[in-house]
Coordinates of C-alpha atoms and ligand atoms in Angstrom, one line a residue:
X9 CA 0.0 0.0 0.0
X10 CA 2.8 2.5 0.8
X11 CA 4.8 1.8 -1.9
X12 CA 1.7 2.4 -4.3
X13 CA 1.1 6.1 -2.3
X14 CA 4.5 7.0 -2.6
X15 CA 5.1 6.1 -5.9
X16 CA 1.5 6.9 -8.2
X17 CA 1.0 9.7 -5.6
X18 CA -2.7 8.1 -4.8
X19 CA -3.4 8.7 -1.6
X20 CA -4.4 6.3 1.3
X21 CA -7.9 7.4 1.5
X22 CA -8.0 7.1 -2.4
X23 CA -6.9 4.1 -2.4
X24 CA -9.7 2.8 0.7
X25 CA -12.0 4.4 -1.6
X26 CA -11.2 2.5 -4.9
X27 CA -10.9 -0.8 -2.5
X28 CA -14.1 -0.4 -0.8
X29 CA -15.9 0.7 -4.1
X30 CA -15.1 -2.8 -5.8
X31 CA -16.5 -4.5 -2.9
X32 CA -19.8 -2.8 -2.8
X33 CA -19.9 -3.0 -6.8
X34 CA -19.3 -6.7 -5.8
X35 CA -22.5 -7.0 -4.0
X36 CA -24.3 -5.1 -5.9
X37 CA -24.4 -6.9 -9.0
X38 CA -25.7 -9.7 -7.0
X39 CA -28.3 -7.9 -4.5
X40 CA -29.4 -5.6 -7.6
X41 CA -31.2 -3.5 -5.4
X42 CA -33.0 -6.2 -3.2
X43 CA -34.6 -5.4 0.2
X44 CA -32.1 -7.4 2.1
X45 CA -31.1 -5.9 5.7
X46 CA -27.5 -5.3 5.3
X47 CA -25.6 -5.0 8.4
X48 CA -21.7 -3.8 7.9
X49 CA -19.6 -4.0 11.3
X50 CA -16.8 -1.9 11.0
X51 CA -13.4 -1.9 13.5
X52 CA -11.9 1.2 13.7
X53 CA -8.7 0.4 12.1
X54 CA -8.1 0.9 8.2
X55 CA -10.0 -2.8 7.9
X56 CA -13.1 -0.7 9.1
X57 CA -12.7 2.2 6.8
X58 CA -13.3 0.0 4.4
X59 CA -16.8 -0.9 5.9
X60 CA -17.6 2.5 6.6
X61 CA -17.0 3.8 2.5
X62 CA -18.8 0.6 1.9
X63 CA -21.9 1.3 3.8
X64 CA -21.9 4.7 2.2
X65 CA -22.1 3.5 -1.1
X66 CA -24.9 0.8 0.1
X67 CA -27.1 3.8 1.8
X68 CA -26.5 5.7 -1.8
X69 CA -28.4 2.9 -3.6
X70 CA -30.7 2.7 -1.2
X71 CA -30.8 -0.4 0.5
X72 CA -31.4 -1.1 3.8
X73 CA -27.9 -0.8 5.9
X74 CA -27.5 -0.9 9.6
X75 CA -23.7 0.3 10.3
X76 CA -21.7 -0.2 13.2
X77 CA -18.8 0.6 14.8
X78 CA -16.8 -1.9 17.0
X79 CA -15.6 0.2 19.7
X80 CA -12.5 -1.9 20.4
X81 CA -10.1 1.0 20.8
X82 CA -10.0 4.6 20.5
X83 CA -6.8 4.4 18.1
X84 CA -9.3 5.4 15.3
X85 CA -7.1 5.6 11.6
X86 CA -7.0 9.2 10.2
X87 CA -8.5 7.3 7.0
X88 CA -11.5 5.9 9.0
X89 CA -12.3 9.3 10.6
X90 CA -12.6 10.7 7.2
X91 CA -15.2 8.5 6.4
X92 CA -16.9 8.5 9.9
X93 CA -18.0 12.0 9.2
X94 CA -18.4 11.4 5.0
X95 CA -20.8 8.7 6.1
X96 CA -22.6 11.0 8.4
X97 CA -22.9 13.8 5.6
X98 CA -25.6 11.2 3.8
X99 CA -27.0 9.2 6.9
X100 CA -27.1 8.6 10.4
X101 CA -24.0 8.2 12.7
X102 CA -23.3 4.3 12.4
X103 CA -24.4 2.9 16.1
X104 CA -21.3 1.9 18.3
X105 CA -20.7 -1.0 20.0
X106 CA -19.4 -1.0 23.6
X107 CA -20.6 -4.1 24.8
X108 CA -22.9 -7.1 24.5
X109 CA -25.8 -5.3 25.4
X110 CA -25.5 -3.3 21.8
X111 CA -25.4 -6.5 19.6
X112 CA -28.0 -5.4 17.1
X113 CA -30.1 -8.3 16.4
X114 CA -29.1 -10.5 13.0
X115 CA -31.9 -12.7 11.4
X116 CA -31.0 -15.7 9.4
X117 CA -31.6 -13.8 5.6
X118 CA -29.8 -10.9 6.4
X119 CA -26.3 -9.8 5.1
X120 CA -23.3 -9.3 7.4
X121 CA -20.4 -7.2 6.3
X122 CA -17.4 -7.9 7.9
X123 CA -14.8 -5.2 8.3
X124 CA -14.0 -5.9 11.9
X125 CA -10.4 -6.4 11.4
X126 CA -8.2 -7.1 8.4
X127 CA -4.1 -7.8 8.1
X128 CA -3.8 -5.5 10.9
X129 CA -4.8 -7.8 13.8
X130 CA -1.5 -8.3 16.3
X131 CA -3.3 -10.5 18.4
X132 CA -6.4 -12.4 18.9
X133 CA -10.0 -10.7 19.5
X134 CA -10.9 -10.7 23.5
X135 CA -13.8 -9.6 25.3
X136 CA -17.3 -7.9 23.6
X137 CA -15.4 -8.3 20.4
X138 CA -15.1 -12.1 20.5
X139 CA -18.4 -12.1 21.9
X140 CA -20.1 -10.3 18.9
X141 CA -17.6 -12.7 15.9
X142 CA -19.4 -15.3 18.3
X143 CA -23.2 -13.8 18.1
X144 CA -22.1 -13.4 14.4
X145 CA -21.1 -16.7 13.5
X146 CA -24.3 -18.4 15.9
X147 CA -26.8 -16.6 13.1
X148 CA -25.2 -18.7 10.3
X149 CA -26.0 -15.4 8.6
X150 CA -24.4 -14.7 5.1
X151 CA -21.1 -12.6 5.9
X152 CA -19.2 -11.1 3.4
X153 CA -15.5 -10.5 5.0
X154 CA -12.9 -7.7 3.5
X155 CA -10.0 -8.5 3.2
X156 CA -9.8 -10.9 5.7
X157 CA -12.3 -12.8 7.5
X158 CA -11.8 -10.9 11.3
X159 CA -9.7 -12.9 14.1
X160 CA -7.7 -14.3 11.3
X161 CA -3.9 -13.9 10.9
X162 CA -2.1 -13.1 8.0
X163 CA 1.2 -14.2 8.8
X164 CA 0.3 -17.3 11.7
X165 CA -1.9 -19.8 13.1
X166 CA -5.4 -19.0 14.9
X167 CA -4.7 -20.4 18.4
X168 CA -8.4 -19.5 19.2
X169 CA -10.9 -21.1 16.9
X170 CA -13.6 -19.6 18.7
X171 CA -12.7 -15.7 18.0
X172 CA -12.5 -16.3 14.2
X173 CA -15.5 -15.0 12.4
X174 CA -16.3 -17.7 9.4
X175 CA -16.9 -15.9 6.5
X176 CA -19.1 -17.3 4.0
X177 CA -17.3 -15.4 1.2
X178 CA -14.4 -13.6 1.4
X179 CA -12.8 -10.6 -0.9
X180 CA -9.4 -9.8 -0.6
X181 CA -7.3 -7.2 -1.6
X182 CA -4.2 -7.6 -4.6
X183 CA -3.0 -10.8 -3.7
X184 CA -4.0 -14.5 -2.2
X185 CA -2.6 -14.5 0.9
X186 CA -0.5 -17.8 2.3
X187 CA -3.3 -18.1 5.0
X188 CA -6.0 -18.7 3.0
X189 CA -4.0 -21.4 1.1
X190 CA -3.1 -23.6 4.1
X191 CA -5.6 -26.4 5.5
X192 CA -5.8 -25.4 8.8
X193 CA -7.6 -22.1 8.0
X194 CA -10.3 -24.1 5.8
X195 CA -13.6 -23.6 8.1
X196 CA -12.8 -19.5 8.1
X197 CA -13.1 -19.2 4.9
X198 CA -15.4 -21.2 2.7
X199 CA -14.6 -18.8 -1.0
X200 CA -13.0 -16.2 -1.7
X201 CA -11.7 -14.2 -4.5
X202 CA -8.9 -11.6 -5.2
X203 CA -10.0 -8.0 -5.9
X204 CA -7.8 -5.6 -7.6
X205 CA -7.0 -2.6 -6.3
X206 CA -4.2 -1.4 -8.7
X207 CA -1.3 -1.5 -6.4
X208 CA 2.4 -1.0 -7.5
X209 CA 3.2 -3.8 -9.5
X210 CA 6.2 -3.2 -10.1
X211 CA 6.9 -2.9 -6.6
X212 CA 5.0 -6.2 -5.8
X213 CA 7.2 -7.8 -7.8
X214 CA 10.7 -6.2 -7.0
X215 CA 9.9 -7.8 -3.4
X216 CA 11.2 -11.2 -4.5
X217 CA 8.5 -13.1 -3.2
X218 CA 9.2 -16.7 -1.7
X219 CA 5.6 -18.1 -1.9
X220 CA 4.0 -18.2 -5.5
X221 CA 0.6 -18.8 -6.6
X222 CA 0.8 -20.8 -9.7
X223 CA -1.9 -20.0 -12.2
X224 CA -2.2 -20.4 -15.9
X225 CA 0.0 -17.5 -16.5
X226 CA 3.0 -18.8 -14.9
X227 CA 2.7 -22.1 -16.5
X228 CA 2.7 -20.9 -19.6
X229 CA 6.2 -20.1 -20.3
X230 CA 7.0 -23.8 -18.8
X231 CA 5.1 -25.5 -21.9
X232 CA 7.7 -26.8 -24.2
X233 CA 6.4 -27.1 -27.8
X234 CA 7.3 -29.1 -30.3
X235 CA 8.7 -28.5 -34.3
X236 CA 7.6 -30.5 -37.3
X237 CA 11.6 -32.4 -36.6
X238 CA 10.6 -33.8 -33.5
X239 CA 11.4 -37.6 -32.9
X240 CA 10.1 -39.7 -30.2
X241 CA 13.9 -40.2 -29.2
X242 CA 14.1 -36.4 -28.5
X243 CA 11.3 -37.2 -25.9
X244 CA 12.8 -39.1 -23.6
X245 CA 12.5 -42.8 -21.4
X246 CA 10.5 -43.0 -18.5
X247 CA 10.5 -45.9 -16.5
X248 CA 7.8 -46.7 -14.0
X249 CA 8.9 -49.0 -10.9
X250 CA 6.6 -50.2 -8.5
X251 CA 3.5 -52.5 -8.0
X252 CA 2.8 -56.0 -5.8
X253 CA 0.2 -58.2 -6.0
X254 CA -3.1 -56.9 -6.0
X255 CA -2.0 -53.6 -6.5
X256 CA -0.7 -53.5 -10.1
X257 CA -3.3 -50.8 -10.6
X258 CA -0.7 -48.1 -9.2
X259 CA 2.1 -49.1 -11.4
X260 CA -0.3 -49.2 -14.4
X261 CA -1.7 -45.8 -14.2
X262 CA 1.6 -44.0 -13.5
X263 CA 2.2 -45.7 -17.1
X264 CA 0.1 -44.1 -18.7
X265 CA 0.1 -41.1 -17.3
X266 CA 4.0 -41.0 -18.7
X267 CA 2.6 -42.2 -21.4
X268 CA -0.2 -39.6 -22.1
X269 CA 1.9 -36.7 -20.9
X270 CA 4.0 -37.3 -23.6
X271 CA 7.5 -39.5 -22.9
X272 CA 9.1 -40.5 -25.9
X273 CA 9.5 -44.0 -24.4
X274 CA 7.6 -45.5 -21.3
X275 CA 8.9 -48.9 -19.4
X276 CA 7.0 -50.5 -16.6
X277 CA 8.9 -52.8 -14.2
X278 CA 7.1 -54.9 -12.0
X279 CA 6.4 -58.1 -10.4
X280 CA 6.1 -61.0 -12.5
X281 CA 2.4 -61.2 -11.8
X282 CA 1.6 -57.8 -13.3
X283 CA 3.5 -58.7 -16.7
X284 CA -0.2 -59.9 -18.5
X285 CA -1.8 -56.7 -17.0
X286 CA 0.6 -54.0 -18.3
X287 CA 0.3 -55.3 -21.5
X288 CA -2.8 -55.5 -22.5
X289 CA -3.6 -52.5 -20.4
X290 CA -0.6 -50.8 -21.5
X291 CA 0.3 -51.5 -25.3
X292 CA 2.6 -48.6 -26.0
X293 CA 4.9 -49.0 -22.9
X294 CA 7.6 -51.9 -22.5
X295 CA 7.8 -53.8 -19.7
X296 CA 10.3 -55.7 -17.7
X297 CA 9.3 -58.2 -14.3
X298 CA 11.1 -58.9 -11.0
X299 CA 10.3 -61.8 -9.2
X300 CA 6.7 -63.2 -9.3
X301 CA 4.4 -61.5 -6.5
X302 CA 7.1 -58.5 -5.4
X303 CA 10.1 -56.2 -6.3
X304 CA 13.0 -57.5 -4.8
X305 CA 16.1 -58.1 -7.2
X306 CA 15.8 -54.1 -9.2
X307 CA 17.7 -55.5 -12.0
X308 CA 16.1 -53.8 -15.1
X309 CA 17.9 -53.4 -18.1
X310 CA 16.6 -50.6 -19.3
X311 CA 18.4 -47.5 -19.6
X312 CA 16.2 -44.4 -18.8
X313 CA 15.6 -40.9 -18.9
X314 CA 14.3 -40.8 -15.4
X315 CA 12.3 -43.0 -12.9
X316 CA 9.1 -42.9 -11.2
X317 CA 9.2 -45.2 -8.5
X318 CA 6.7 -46.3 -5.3
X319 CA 3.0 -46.7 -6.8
X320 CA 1.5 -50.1 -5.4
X321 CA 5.7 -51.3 -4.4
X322 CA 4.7 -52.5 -0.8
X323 CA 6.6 -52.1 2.1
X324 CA 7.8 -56.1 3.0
X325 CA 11.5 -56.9 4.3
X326 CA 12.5 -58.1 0.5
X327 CA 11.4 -55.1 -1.6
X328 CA 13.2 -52.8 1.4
X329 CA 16.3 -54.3 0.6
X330 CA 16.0 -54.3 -2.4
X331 CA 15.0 -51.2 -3.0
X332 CA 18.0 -49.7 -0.6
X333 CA 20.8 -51.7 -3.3
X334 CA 18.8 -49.8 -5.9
X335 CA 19.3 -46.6 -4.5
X336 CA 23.0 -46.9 -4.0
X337 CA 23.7 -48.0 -7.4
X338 CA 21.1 -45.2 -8.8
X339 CA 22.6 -42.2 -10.6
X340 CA 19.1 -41.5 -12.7
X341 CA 17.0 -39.2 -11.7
X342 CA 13.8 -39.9 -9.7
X343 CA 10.3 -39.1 -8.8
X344 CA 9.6 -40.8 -5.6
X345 CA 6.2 -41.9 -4.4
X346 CA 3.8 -44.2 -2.3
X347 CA 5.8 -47.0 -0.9
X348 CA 9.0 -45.7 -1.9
X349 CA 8.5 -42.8 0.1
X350 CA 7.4 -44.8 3.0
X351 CA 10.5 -47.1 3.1
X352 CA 12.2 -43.6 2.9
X353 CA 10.8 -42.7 6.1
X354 CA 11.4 -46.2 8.2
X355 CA 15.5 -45.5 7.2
X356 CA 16.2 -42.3 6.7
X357 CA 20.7 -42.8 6.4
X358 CA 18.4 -43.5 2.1
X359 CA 18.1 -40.0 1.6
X360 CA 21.3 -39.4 0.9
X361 CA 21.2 -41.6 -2.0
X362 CA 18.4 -39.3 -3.6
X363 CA 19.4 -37.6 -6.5
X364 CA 19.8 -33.6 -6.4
X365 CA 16.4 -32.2 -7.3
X366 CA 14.4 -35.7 -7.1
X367 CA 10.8 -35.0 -6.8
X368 CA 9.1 -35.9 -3.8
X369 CA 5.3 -36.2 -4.1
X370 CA 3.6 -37.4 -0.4
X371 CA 0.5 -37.1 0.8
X372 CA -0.3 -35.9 4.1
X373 CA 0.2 -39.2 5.9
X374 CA 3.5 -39.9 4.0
X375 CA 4.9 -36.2 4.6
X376 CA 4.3 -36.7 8.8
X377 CA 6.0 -40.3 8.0
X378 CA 8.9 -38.0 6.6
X379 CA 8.9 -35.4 8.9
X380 CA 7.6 -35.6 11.9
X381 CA 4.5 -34.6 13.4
X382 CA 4.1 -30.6 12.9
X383 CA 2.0 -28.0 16.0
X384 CA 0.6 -26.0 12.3
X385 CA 0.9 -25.6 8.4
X386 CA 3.4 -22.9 8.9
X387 CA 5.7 -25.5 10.8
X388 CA 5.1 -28.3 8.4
X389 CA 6.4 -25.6 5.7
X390 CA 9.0 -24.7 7.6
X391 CA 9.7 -28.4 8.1
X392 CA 9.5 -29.3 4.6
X393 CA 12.0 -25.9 3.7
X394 CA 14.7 -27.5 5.9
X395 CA 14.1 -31.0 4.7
X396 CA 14.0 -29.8 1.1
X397 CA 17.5 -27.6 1.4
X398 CA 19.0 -30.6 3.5
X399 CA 18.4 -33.1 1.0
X400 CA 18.7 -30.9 -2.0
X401 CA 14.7 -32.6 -3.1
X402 CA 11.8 -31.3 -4.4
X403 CA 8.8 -32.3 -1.9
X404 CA 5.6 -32.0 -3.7
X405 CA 2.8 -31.8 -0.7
X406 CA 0.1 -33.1 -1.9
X407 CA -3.9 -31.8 -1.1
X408 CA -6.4 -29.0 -1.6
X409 CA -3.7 -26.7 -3.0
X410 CA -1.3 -28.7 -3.4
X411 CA 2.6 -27.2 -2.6
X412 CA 5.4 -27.5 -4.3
X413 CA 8.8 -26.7 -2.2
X414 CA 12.3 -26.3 -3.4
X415 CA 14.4 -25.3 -0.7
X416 CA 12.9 -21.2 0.1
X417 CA 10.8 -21.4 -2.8
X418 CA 7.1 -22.5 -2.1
X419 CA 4.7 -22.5 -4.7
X420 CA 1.0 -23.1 -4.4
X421 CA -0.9 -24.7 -6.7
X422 CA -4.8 -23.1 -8.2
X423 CA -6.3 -25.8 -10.1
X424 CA -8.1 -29.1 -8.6
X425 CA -11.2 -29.7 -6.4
X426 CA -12.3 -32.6 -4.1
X427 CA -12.6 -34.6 -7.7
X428 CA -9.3 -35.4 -6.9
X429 CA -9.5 -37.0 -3.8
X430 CA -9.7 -40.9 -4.9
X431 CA -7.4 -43.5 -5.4
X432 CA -5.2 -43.9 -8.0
X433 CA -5.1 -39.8 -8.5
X434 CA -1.2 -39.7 -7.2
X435 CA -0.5 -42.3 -9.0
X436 CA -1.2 -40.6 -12.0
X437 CA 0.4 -37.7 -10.6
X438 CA 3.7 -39.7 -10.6
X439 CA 3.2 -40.4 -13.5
X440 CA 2.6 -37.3 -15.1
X441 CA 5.6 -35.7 -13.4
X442 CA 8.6 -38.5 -14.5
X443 CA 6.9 -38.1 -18.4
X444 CA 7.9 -34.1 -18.6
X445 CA 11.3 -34.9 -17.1
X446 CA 11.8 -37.7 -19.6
X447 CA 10.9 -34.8 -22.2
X448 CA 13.6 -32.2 -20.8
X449 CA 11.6 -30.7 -18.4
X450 CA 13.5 -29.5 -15.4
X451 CA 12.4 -31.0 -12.1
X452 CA 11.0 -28.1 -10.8
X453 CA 8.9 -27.2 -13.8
X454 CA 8.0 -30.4 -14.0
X455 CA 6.5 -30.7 -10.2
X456 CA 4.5 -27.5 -11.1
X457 CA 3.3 -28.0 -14.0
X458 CA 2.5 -31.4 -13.7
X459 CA 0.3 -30.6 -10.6
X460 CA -1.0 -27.5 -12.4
X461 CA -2.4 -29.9 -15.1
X462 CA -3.2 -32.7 -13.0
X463 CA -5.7 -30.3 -11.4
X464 CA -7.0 -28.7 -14.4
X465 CA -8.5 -31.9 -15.2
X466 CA -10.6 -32.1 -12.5
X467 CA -11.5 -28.6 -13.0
X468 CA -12.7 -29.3 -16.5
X469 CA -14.1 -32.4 -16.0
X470 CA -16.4 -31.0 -13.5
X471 CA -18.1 -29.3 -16.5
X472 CA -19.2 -32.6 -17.8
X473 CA -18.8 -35.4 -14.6
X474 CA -19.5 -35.2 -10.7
X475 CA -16.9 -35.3 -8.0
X476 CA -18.4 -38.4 -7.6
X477 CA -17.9 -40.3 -11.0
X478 CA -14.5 -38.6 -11.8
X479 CA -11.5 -41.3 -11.5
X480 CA -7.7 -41.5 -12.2
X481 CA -8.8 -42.7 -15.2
X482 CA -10.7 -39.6 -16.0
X483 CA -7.7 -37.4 -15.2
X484 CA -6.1 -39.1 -18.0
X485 CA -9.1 -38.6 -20.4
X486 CA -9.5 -34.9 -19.6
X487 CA -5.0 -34.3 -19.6
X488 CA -5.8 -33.4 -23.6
X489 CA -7.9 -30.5 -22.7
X490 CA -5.9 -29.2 -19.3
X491 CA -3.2 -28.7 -22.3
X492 CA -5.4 -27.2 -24.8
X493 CA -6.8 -24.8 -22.1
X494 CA -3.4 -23.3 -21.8
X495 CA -3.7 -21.3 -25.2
X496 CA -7.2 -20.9 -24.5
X497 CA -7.4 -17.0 -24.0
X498 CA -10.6 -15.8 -21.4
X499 CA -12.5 -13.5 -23.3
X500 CA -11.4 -9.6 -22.5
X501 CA -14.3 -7.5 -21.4
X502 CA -15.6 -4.8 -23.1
X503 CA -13.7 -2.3 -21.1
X504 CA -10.4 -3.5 -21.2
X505 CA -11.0 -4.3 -25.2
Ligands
LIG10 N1 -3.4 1.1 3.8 C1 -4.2 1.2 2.7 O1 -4.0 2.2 2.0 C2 -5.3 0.3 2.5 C3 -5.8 -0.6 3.5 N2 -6.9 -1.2 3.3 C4 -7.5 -1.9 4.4 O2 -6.8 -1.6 5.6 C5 -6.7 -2.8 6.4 C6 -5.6 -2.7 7.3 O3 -5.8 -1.7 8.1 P1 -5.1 -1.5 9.5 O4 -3.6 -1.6 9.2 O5 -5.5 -0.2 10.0 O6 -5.5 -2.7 10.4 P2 -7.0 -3.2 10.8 O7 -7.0 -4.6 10.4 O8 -8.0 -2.3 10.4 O9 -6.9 -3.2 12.4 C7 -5.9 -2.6 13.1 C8 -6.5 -2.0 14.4 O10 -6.9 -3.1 15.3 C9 -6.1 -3.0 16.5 N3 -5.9 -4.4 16.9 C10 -5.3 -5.4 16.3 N4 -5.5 -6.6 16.9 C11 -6.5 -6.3 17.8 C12 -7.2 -7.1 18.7 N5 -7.0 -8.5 18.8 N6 -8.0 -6.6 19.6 C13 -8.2 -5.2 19.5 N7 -7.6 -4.4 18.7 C14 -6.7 -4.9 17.8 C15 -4.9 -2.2 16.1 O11 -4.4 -1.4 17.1 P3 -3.4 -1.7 18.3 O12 -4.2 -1.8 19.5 O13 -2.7 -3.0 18.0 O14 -2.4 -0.6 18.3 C16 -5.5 -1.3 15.1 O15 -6.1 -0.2 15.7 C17 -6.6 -3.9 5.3 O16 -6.9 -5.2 5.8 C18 -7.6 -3.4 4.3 O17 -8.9 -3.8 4.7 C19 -7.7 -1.1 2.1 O18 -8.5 0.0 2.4 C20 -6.8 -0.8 0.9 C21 -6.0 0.4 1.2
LIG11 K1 -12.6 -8.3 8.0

């Protein structure tokens, strides 16, 4: 915000003014004038100058708007004084709230605004302020929350569930913010949606952030095409290790997933059992068995590009060791998943072994497995920095938004929904990510765009399908699309035309 007053010479009130306009604009174009009681609770902060320039605006269109202030302090901003006494030029003073006994009552079909606090809460909400995010969030009444749903940090974890307000939909202001991203702030939330309010980009980006959001526009430069010369050779080998009996499911969907992302070359090694399977499920990839129910001898003769390795494997005392003379021997490089990670985490003297920049892709169960239990998201990032700078690996944490970690560098996936959340999905997901580093992706790239795609599938499948019927299968069905989508431009509005 500062950098945008010093440098475009808009001033802070300005600026609150153009903020708070896009979220009344927001609301507008869905309550088109309806006779819904609106009530906007404003703190006395910057966070409820924003409610206060809102509530103008509502009262201008004439709906029905109860304001409020939350007396919490009498550290009123300079910028929410201003619009104290603009607000009073057009309507009544807002009503202040000292205590309980002022809790204005809520029905059920009215609208809460929430502009309690926003990024400037230090510590958590106390007394009659608690009291009335409690009252709030007892009406189960709509609330629309700026900026940040109040009693909600920015920057750590809510140690007091009960003084967070749970915003049924919340607008933001210029960027996503970590919070919002990380499981454990899930029930505050619900939606939410960035606004923009213009500020300095070229400020925002000189900061050097640490923590990305990866959308379509920074995937974009990742896609590697191809020219009319191109040869399957110039593609590269993957080779998929993994599989037991019973679960040569795993090992045959990361297949073709290398397979479907594009690999020049896909192998399969596997117990002897699966041999029939891959095949006929399988005709384009090679394949190449260990002994007859399990992997145990990892003597493949295959020379590849890179190797995905852990879908359906097992965990027993022969594939262990096996898999431990594998890794000393190994200089290819690796995407490691499943079971593979899981006999990672029972003898950790492995990880050495890895690869620089292997790819790491564990679910929540196999991360803790790795880790260690963690108090909150920001320690398991923290955790998974330090285990990704020790070991020099990529960890790819997978779930709702999905994270992919190099050392510092965190970046959050934007595509996938609960579709996702069935078995065989990571699988595929392996899959996916050894197939663009058997084309010449880098690992990184790789790990991000793979998950950005992996999710786009669901995201247009849920066009067509339900969360229910979607499968790993369908991912692979819908991975022609999540590429086609890339050089699908959104259609510019009139305005900007
Ligand atoms: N700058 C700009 O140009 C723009 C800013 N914008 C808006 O400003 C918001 C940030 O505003 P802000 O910095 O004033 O902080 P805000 O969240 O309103 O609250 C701070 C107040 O609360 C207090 N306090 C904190 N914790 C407390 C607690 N537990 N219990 C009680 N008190 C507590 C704290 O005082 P303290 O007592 O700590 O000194 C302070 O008085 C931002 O989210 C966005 O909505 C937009 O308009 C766009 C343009
Ligand atoms: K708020």
């Amino acid at each position: 915000d500062k950098a945008t007053i010093n440098n475009t010479k808009i001033t802070s009130l300005e600026l609150m003014e153009h903020a708070a306009t896009l979220c009344f604009e927001w609301l507008h174009s869905r309550l088109q004038g309806q006779n819904i009681k609106i009530h906007v609770f404003c703190g006395i902060g910057n966070n409820g100058g924003d409610g206060l320039v809102i509530a103008r605006h509502l009262f201008q269109h004439g709906y029905n708007v109860n304001c409020y202030v939350v007396n919490f302090s009498d550290k009123r901003s300079p910028e929410f004084l201003t619009n104290y006494n603009r607000l009073k030029e057009i309507a009544e003073w807002p009503k202040i709230i000292n205590d309980e006994g002022d809790f204005p009552e809520v029905d059920f079909e009215d609208i809460v605004i929430d502009a309690i606090f926003g990024i400037g809460l230090n510590r958590k909400p106390s007394g009659f302020t608690k009291k009335l995010i409690q009252y709030i969030n007892n009406t189960k009444v709509f609330t629309l929350a700026i900026d940040f749903p109040s009693g909600m940090f920015g920057d750590k974890s809510v140690t007091d569930k009960s003084s967070v307000l749970r915003a049924g939909h919340t607008l933001t202001f210029q960027t996503p913010k970590l919070a919002f991203l990380l499981p454990e702030n899930n029930e505050f939330l619900n939606t939410w949606e960035v606004l923009d309010i213009g500020l300095d980009t070229n400020f925002i980006e000189s900061l050097l952030p640490t923590t990305h959001y990866i959308t379509k526009n920074d995937v974009i430069p990742m896609y590697q095409s191809r020219n009319k010369w191109s040869h399957k050779g110039m593609f590269g080998h993957s080779l998929i290790i993994g599989g037991s009996f019973g679960k040569i499911g795993a090992v045959t969907l990361a297949t073709k997933a290398a397979l479907k992302i594009g690999s020049g070359l896909v192998s399969a090694y596997l117990p002897k059992c699966g041999y029939q399977i891959l095949q006929i499920s399988v005709p384009e990839a090679m394949v190449e068995v260990d002994s007859e129910k399990l992997l145990t001898y990892y003597n493949f003769k295959t020379k590849p590009t890179v190797i995905g390795i852990g879908p359906g494997m097992g965990t027993t005392d022969k594939t262990a060791v096996g898999f431990e003379a594998f890794l000393k021997e190994n200089k290819t490089q690796l995407v490691i998943d499943a079971d593979a990670l899981n006999l990672l985490s029972k003898n950790e003297s492995l990880l050495q072994y890895l690869p620089n920049k292997s790819v790491l892709t564990p679910h929540p169960k196999e991360l803790q497995r790795l880790l260690g239990v963690w108090k909150n998201d920001y320690e398991k990032l923290e955790k998974a920095i330090s285990f990704s700078t020790k070991y020099n690996v990529i960890l790819v944490i997978k779930g709702a938004h999905t994270t992919v970690i190099d050392e510092q560098q965190l970046y959050i996936n934007s595509t996938g929904n609960p579709a996702l959340a069935t078995g065989g999905s990571g699988d595929v997901l392996t899959g996916i990510i050894t197939g663009l580093i058997a084309q010449g992706y880098q690992p990184l790239h790789a790990a991000i765009f793979g998950v950005y795609l992996h999710g786009k599938t669901a995201d247009l499948a849920l066009q067509k399908t339900s969360y229910e019927t979607f499968t790993a299968t369908t991912i692979l069905d819908y991975l022609a699309e999540a590429i086609l989508d890339l050089f699908h431009q959104e259609e510019i509005a009139d305005s900007e035309a």
